[in-house]
XYZ file of C-alpha atoms in Angstrom:
555
model
C 63.523 71.047 113.627
C 65.085 73.912 115.559
C 65.735 77.254 113.907
C 69.201 78.137 112.633
C 69.764 80.591 115.442
C 68.704 78.021 118.076
C 71.114 75.466 116.653
C 73.891 78.041 116.593
C 73.378 78.965 120.242
C 73.317 75.356 121.409
C 76.457 74.375 119.473
C 79.694 73.751 121.369
C 81.720 76.610 119.977
C 85.489 76.342 120.419
C 87.874 79.169 121.257
C 89.333 80.611 118.086
C 92.831 79.550 119.215
C 91.674 75.895 119.056
C 90.224 76.412 115.580
C 93.448 78.083 114.445
C 95.528 75.204 115.794
C 93.355 72.720 113.880
C 93.910 74.781 110.728
C 97.677 74.953 111.234
C 97.870 78.598 112.273
C 100.023 79.984 115.093
C 98.648 82.146 117.933
C 100.831 85.110 116.971
C 99.325 85.019 113.463
C 95.892 85.944 114.820
C 94.293 89.254 115.739
C 91.358 88.354 117.989
C 87.926 89.931 117.722
C 86.604 88.407 120.930
C 86.917 84.679 121.628
C 85.372 83.242 118.485
C 86.592 85.202 115.479
C 89.937 86.559 114.378
C 91.790 88.286 111.599
C 94.694 86.288 110.154
C 98.030 87.913 109.330
C 99.063 88.009 105.678
C 102.487 86.790 106.857
C 100.989 83.290 106.886
C 101.285 83.205 103.104
C 104.996 84.028 103.369
C 105.543 81.291 105.973
C 103.757 78.737 103.792
C 105.130 79.965 100.463
C 106.815 76.640 99.674
C 104.016 74.436 101.019
C 102.053 72.487 98.384
C 98.508 73.554 97.584
C 95.588 71.336 98.487
C 92.830 70.549 96.022
C 90.357 73.304 95.218
C 86.671 72.373 95.001
C 84.055 74.872 93.818
C 80.425 74.650 94.943
C 77.899 76.127 92.505
C 74.250 75.489 91.656
C 71.425 75.369 89.163
C 69.359 78.500 88.521
C 67.982 79.087 92.026
C 64.643 79.835 93.627
C 64.362 83.262 95.332
C 65.473 81.707 98.632
C 68.567 80.036 97.140
C 69.434 76.340 96.983
C 71.889 76.049 99.853
C 75.351 76.524 98.322
C 76.739 78.009 101.534
C 75.082 75.283 103.585
C 76.449 72.631 101.212
C 79.945 74.133 101.343
C 79.925 74.049 105.143
C 78.365 70.579 105.367
C 80.739 69.088 102.803
C 83.711 70.545 104.662
C 82.447 68.971 107.884
C 81.885 65.625 106.146
C 85.373 65.528 104.630
C 86.928 66.253 108.023
C 84.921 63.398 109.518
C 86.395 61.218 106.769
C 89.939 62.126 107.782
C 90.629 64.720 105.077
C 91.980 67.997 106.434
C 89.484 70.440 104.954
C 88.958 74.184 105.249
C 85.953 76.031 103.857
C 86.267 79.466 102.259
C 83.119 81.568 101.974
C 82.015 85.129 101.331
C 80.784 87.463 104.058
C 77.024 88.122 104.139
C 75.646 91.486 103.050
C 73.090 93.299 105.178
C 71.032 93.880 102.034
C 69.723 90.319 101.566
C 70.021 89.621 105.314
C 67.314 92.231 105.980
C 65.682 91.693 102.603
C 64.478 88.425 101.111
C 67.194 85.768 101.269
C 68.283 86.107 104.882
C 71.876 85.582 105.982
C 74.649 83.679 104.225
C 76.267 81.664 106.987
C 74.817 78.293 106.018
C 71.925 76.730 107.849
C 70.726 73.970 110.160
C 73.594 71.782 111.359
C 75.848 73.035 108.561
C 76.370 76.673 109.424
C 79.079 79.056 110.534
C 79.595 80.362 114.060
C 79.095 82.873 115.572
C 76.231 83.260 113.090
C 74.789 86.471 114.552
C 78.140 88.248 114.250
C 78.891 86.905 110.768
C 75.461 87.890 109.428
C 75.565 91.380 110.924
C 78.642 93.627 111.314
C 81.217 90.815 111.707
C 84.730 92.372 111.813
C 83.746 95.603 110.075
C 85.105 94.753 106.614
C 82.069 96.072 104.741
C 82.133 99.298 106.736
C 85.785 99.786 105.767
C 85.033 99.060 102.108
C 82.130 101.501 102.112
C 84.248 104.168 103.798
C 87.083 103.779 101.280
C 84.621 103.912 98.395
C 82.840 106.989 99.700
C 86.109 108.763 100.459
C 86.894 108.558 96.756
C 83.411 109.793 95.840
C 83.778 112.750 98.221
C 87.254 113.580 96.892
C 85.897 113.519 93.337
C 83.146 116.063 94.027
C 85.524 118.104 96.158
C 87.995 118.306 93.284
C 85.302 119.629 90.961
C 84.160 122.137 93.602
C 87.678 123.555 94.042
C 88.512 124.404 90.451
C 88.366 121.060 88.617
C 92.055 121.116 87.658
C 91.728 117.755 85.886
C 88.898 118.982 83.688
C 86.429 116.305 84.795
C 83.172 116.343 82.866
C 80.378 116.190 85.520
C 78.111 114.465 82.981
C 80.627 111.645 82.517
C 81.217 110.618 86.132
C 80.912 106.834 86.461
C 81.884 106.252 90.109
C 79.043 105.947 92.631
C 78.654 106.068 96.374
C 77.688 102.866 98.216
C 75.739 101.631 101.232
C 75.351 98.024 102.418
C 71.566 98.035 102.382
C 68.778 97.446 99.884
C 67.512 100.993 99.322
C 65.811 101.595 95.974
C 65.292 105.301 96.776
C 69.051 105.836 96.340
C 69.303 104.369 92.835
C 68.969 107.735 91.097
C 69.422 110.946 93.078
C 70.567 114.548 92.636
C 73.420 115.782 94.822
C 74.932 119.214 95.440
C 71.627 121.001 95.963
C 71.335 124.025 98.237
C 73.731 126.505 96.666
C 77.360 126.719 95.552
C 78.683 125.935 99.032
C 77.354 122.391 98.615
C 79.145 121.697 95.335
C 77.987 121.312 91.767
C 74.474 119.846 91.401
C 74.520 116.679 89.321
C 72.712 113.397 88.895
C 74.215 110.571 90.941
C 73.213 107.328 92.608
C 74.223 104.662 95.092
C 75.227 101.042 94.566
C 75.029 98.361 97.229
C 78.497 97.946 98.780
C 78.911 94.375 97.576
C 78.567 95.539 93.943
C 81.361 98.087 94.216
C 84.727 97.939 92.517
C 86.423 98.500 95.871
C 84.870 95.229 97.098
C 86.061 93.448 93.955
C 89.561 94.878 94.374
C 89.793 93.729 97.989
C 88.793 90.229 96.877
C 91.302 90.044 94.013
C 94.323 91.831 95.507
C 97.453 89.802 96.278
C 98.616 91.921 99.203
C 98.444 95.442 100.649
C 100.757 96.951 98.042
C 98.795 95.381 95.201
C 95.609 96.639 96.832
C 96.917 100.224 96.785
C 98.005 99.981 93.150
C 94.626 98.590 92.124
C 92.746 101.292 94.026
C 94.775 103.900 92.158
C 93.585 102.456 88.836
C 89.871 102.976 89.561
C 88.345 105.056 86.777
C 85.973 107.582 88.346
C 84.908 109.367 85.173
C 86.162 111.167 82.100
C 87.475 114.602 81.224
C 85.851 116.954 78.724
C 88.420 115.528 76.290
C 87.044 112.042 77.136
C 90.199 110.798 78.848
C 89.754 108.546 81.901
C 90.344 110.023 85.360
C 91.644 107.717 88.096
C 91.761 107.638 91.889
C 95.530 108.022 91.665
C 95.050 111.389 89.936
C 92.797 112.447 92.812
C 95.596 111.397 95.220
C 93.405 109.421 97.629
C 94.305 105.817 96.789
C 96.806 105.717 99.641
C 94.214 106.890 102.150
C 91.743 104.349 100.755
C 94.293 101.570 101.269
C 94.882 102.809 104.823
C 91.161 102.389 105.531
C 91.402 98.805 104.252
C 94.575 97.761 106.091
C 92.664 95.407 108.399
C 89.845 94.515 106.016
C 92.320 92.854 103.640
C 93.187 90.255 106.289
C 91.022 87.097 106.110
C 88.577 86.318 108.904
C 88.815 82.966 110.676
C 85.699 81.412 112.214
C 84.320 77.877 112.557
C 81.402 75.673 111.634
C 78.932 74.037 114.025
C 81.310 71.045 114.075
C 84.390 73.272 114.590
C 85.730 72.947 111.043
C 87.951 75.983 110.302
C 86.413 78.497 107.915
C 87.786 81.585 106.195
C 84.974 84.090 105.606
C 86.249 87.064 103.671
C 84.887 89.491 101.079
C 81.412 89.443 99.646
C 80.843 90.555 96.041
C 77.391 89.785 94.609
C 77.532 87.249 91.775
C 74.656 88.700 89.756
C 76.361 92.131 89.705
C 80.019 91.586 90.621
C 82.266 88.493 90.388
C 80.703 86.654 93.336
C 83.661 84.939 95.039
C 85.440 85.207 98.375
C 88.889 86.794 98.525
C 91.826 85.393 96.619
C 93.998 85.817 99.719
C 91.660 83.678 101.846
C 91.439 80.984 99.162
C 95.213 80.825 98.789
C 95.642 80.647 102.551
C 93.146 77.791 102.814
C 94.873 75.903 99.976
C 98.214 76.125 101.767
C 96.745 74.880 105.052
C 94.481 72.054 103.879
C 94.271 68.910 101.789
C 90.977 70.113 100.337
C 89.569 73.635 100.193
C 85.831 73.896 99.566
C 84.670 77.293 98.332
C 81.510 78.651 96.704
C 80.501 81.175 94.075
C 77.155 82.940 94.127
C 73.884 82.103 92.343
C 73.811 79.653 89.409
C 76.814 78.371 87.486
C 76.119 80.871 84.692
C 77.029 83.669 87.102
C 79.271 82.844 90.066
C 80.974 79.770 88.618
C 81.731 81.378 85.251
C 83.223 84.422 86.973
C 85.147 82.282 89.464
C 86.699 80.313 86.613
C 87.209 83.095 84.050
C 88.113 85.965 86.402
C 89.289 84.782 89.818
C 91.146 81.668 88.658
C 92.697 83.594 85.752
C 93.921 86.436 87.977
C 94.979 84.175 90.820
C 96.455 81.382 88.712
C 94.212 78.891 90.508
C 93.604 75.368 89.239
C 90.294 73.960 90.481
C 90.170 70.176 90.767
C 86.406 69.570 90.761
C 82.982 71.182 91.012
C 79.977 70.333 93.170
C 76.713 71.296 91.464
C 73.962 71.853 94.030
C 70.459 71.048 92.843
C 67.125 70.769 94.595
C 63.956 69.170 93.355
C 62.149 72.387 94.240
C 64.409 74.578 92.079
C 64.119 72.200 89.155
C 60.334 72.098 89.468
C 60.289 75.902 89.511
C 62.431 75.892 86.374
C 59.856 73.509 84.931
C 57.068 76.030 85.403
C 55.696 75.419 88.897
C 54.831 78.366 91.124
C 56.963 78.840 94.226
C 53.995 78.294 96.566
C 53.390 74.831 95.049
C 56.953 73.483 95.123
C 56.317 71.075 98.012
C 53.976 69.065 95.800
C 55.270 66.208 93.642
C 55.151 67.054 89.936
C 57.308 64.781 87.789
C 56.313 66.534 84.578
C 57.516 69.926 85.798
C 60.601 68.301 87.301
C 61.469 66.573 84.028
C 61.203 69.842 82.141
C 63.164 71.724 84.803
C 66.011 69.199 84.754
C 66.958 70.729 81.403
C 68.282 73.652 83.441
C 70.535 71.296 85.410
C 71.685 69.648 82.197
C 72.746 73.005 80.735
C 74.718 73.856 83.875
C 76.427 70.444 83.737
C 77.369 71.059 80.110
C 78.754 74.467 81.075
C 81.022 73.100 83.796
C 82.208 70.293 81.543
C 83.088 72.897 78.893
C 85.704 74.196 81.361
C 87.268 70.719 81.448
C 86.308 70.081 85.072
C 84.859 66.897 86.597
C 81.766 67.405 88.732
C 79.344 65.717 91.069
C 75.699 66.729 91.477
C 74.676 67.207 95.111
C 70.926 67.067 95.685
C 70.192 69.206 98.714
C 67.461 67.126 100.315
C 64.209 68.676 101.541
C 61.670 66.745 103.689
C 58.986 66.924 100.976
C 61.206 65.401 98.251
C 59.876 62.057 96.993
C 61.890 59.006 95.940
C 60.417 59.255 92.442
C 61.692 62.832 92.101
C 65.191 61.936 93.302
C 65.400 58.898 91.012
C 64.365 60.980 88.005
C 67.175 63.461 88.661
C 69.693 60.624 89.005
C 68.618 58.946 85.761
C 68.947 62.144 83.775
C 72.427 62.837 85.192
C 73.598 59.330 84.222
C 73.480 60.444 80.569
C 76.276 62.933 81.295
C 78.363 60.429 83.238
C 77.950 62.539 86.346
C 77.656 61.011 89.789
C 74.719 62.148 91.946
C 74.562 62.167 95.726
C 71.605 63.035 97.962
C 72.809 65.163 100.848
C 71.136 65.774 104.213
C 73.721 68.160 105.595
C 71.127 70.714 106.731
C 69.425 68.274 109.110
C 72.367 65.957 109.901
C 75.464 68.118 109.577
C 78.662 66.462 108.378
C 77.212 62.990 108.828
C 74.571 63.863 106.242
C 77.283 64.623 103.695
C 79.439 61.486 104.002
C 78.004 59.938 100.831
C 78.644 63.206 98.976
C 82.166 63.261 100.405
C 82.884 59.800 98.989
C 81.391 60.825 95.626
C 83.610 63.911 95.590
C 86.742 61.922 96.422
C 85.979 59.580 93.524
C 85.438 62.609 91.289
C 88.746 64.117 92.430
C 90.507 61.024 91.115
C 89.553 62.156 87.603
C 92.126 64.436 86.016
C 90.889 67.987 85.577
C 91.757 69.620 82.256
C 90.859 73.138 83.281
C 90.559 75.736 80.542
C 88.988 79.186 80.347
C 85.793 79.807 78.421
C 87.527 82.454 76.280
C 90.915 84.085 75.844
C 91.325 87.756 76.744
C 93.115 88.790 73.550
C 89.930 88.645 71.465
C 87.696 91.726 70.902
C 85.314 92.748 73.680
C 82.213 92.060 71.588
C 83.482 88.549 70.860
C 83.994 87.857 74.568
C 80.408 88.911 75.189
C 79.225 86.678 72.348
C 81.111 83.649 73.630
C 79.780 84.048 77.176
C 76.223 84.547 75.919
C 76.186 81.697 73.424
C 78.250 79.140 75.306
C 77.155 79.789 78.911
C 73.588 81.039 78.516
C 72.632 79.270 75.285
C 71.748 82.566 73.584
C 71.786 83.075 69.833
C 73.833 86.241 70.239
C 74.125 89.690 71.845
C 72.205 92.819 70.894
C 74.641 95.742 70.957
C 73.264 99.190 70.102
C 75.255 101.787 68.201
C 76.001 103.838 71.388
C 77.266 100.656 73.082
C 79.418 99.816 70.060
C 80.933 103.288 70.326
C 81.546 102.790 74.046
C 83.238 99.445 73.400
C 85.372 101.090 70.704
C 86.459 103.793 73.180
C 87.311 101.196 75.848
C 89.466 99.379 73.332
C 91.227 102.619 72.370
C 91.932 103.290 76.055
C 93.718 99.919 76.349
C 91.072 97.967 78.221
C 90.397 95.490 75.420
C 92.441 92.670 76.983
C 90.391 92.436 80.186
C 87.950 89.603 80.981
C 84.259 90.449 81.187
C 82.082 90.321 84.312
C 78.454 90.100 83.181
C 75.818 91.595 85.472
C 72.415 90.036 84.765
C 69.444 88.455 86.477
C 70.097 85.371 88.577
C 66.599 84.054 87.845
C 67.278 82.882 84.316
C 70.073 81.658 82.074
C 69.032 84.596 79.884
C 68.854 88.295 80.802
C 65.057 88.012 81.091
C 63.902 86.661 84.469
C 60.690 85.328 82.925
C 62.579 82.842 80.719
C 62.862 79.896 83.088
C 64.422 76.456 82.668
C 66.650 76.170 79.620
C 65.508 78.941 77.287
C 66.232 78.687 73.571
C 66.020 81.019 70.570
C 66.781 84.215 72.486
C 69.317 87.005 72.440
C 70.686 89.006 75.372
C 70.890 92.803 75.319
C 73.918 94.829 76.371
C 72.547 97.821 78.272
C 75.849 99.325 79.376
C 79.508 98.455 79.768
C 82.078 100.030 82.083
C 85.638 99.387 83.095
C 86.701 98.256 86.572
C 90.376 98.810 85.850
C 91.474 98.244 89.435
C 89.596 94.976 89.713
C 90.907 94.000 86.294
C 87.711 93.386 84.351
C 84.960 95.014 82.332
C 81.422 95.068 83.731
C 78.708 94.406 81.153
C 75.152 95.119 82.301
C 72.618 92.893 80.562
C 68.853 93.411 80.502
C 67.336 95.327 83.413
C 69.793 94.319 86.159
C 70.169 96.938 88.922
C 73.220 97.593 91.066
C 71.049 98.718 93.997
C 68.377 96.184 95.031
C 65.151 97.070 96.806
C 63.450 95.515 99.809
C 60.484 93.156 99.257
C 56.995 93.958 100.529
C 57.638 91.994 103.725
C 61.395 92.213 104.357
C 63.156 89.785 106.682
C 64.019 92.773 108.895
C 60.421 92.753 110.169
C 61.082 89.403 111.891
C 64.450 90.285 113.445
C 64.449 91.464 117.050
C 66.593 91.645 120.182
C 65.658 91.209 123.850
C 66.868 93.095 126.912
C 69.719 90.614 127.419
C 71.086 91.047 123.911
C 69.549 87.874 122.507
C 68.787 88.214 118.790
C 65.868 86.409 117.182
C 64.655 86.058 113.606
C 68.017 85.677 111.855
C 68.264 82.812 109.381
């Protein structure tokens, strides 16, 4: 089969005005970035304020292999299939980060005949949103150090600064650095570090803000550190939240693009799900709901990460009511969770598959605990055998969950028709959506409920320093916020070596910080890092461009 980039170039891409018309948008509501992508005015939400919402479908997955299991591809393909079936559908996805694009996973614009166009633009700089987010973030970081340099009127303790600079690249050398070297003219020397842009609070704020005014208010709430008296210091006190919002005035507008089959797609925001909350922007989701019968969106990594945060954080803040969930599974991921090595996953191994299906079963239980109906979508690979597929189906029957084999990567929307019918049947079931926990319980109890109910842990190890930090957060009034857990995506636990459905384990709270502007606490579990590193052979080594501007190697 042709490569993703070959398929993208051969596709009959429509002018963005045609895509907008199909979505129900007016020409004067667009700001064009060339012929095939556009920003959409926030005034659309005012025009459609009284329009009914369509049904919201979340795409999530089992614990994935390093290459992922195709959630973005499934989201795109399902949207195409539903449109073929006569259901007006819009897909809502996150923007790709350059980190994984040049690292291990590649881009995040779908794949095969279920991908977004123009894929080169989307996977690289797109409309400049990440640049704007990074600039706003780093403006605040610069203002913070500048304030300390010029007298430190707020009494900021340099050893208690929590806000970091960002760059949208995997660069392990920037995890822990020393800044301000070279004499007093360069500021006060202190230990610092970078995060990847998609892990930043500014990214989370952009994705959870209701409008530009709300964005500015949220930016002002960012806690950058603490005074010598241990009081929080905010961006508002540094007087740069207005300038930060000005840098984000265009980035807050959703981006409109299309799929290979010209299905409208909002691609906006890009927080990592293993570090941040892992969902596209609330504004884009709301816009899609107002314009469509069905909105198909995704949340990153397995259901223990992206889906839990989508349901407990995004839906809570945005007052969203999801109607159903699509759980993406692959035989290869389940065999890996059953103990097979990645290099052997093309081989049939029913014993490993049977053991690995326990991982799928736990994720099904988790989604059902939210009161949501779901369908399991098996993302078909050429080496899958009938025996493997039948085993997965039999095990899902126990949970009363419908299973559909999807070939959307190779066949586009046509390969997802069966899944589309399964989803429509699932949507007939009444969702009884509920949150995993209420926010008025103590922070430690929220952590315990997430760990025991979502991960299957026996509990949470919280050291005395972390208990003191939690106590201080509660005293500062942050006790009623939901919790965003940052942990490995490779296991239901916080230990990447515990595959499948681990039992008899506890997770360890390494640190906890407040993202007051985003409206949640960030709990770091295990050895999770907020700045990834490149693999030994990064994808960047295969990406090239010719003298005519033709890019190769993107996937």
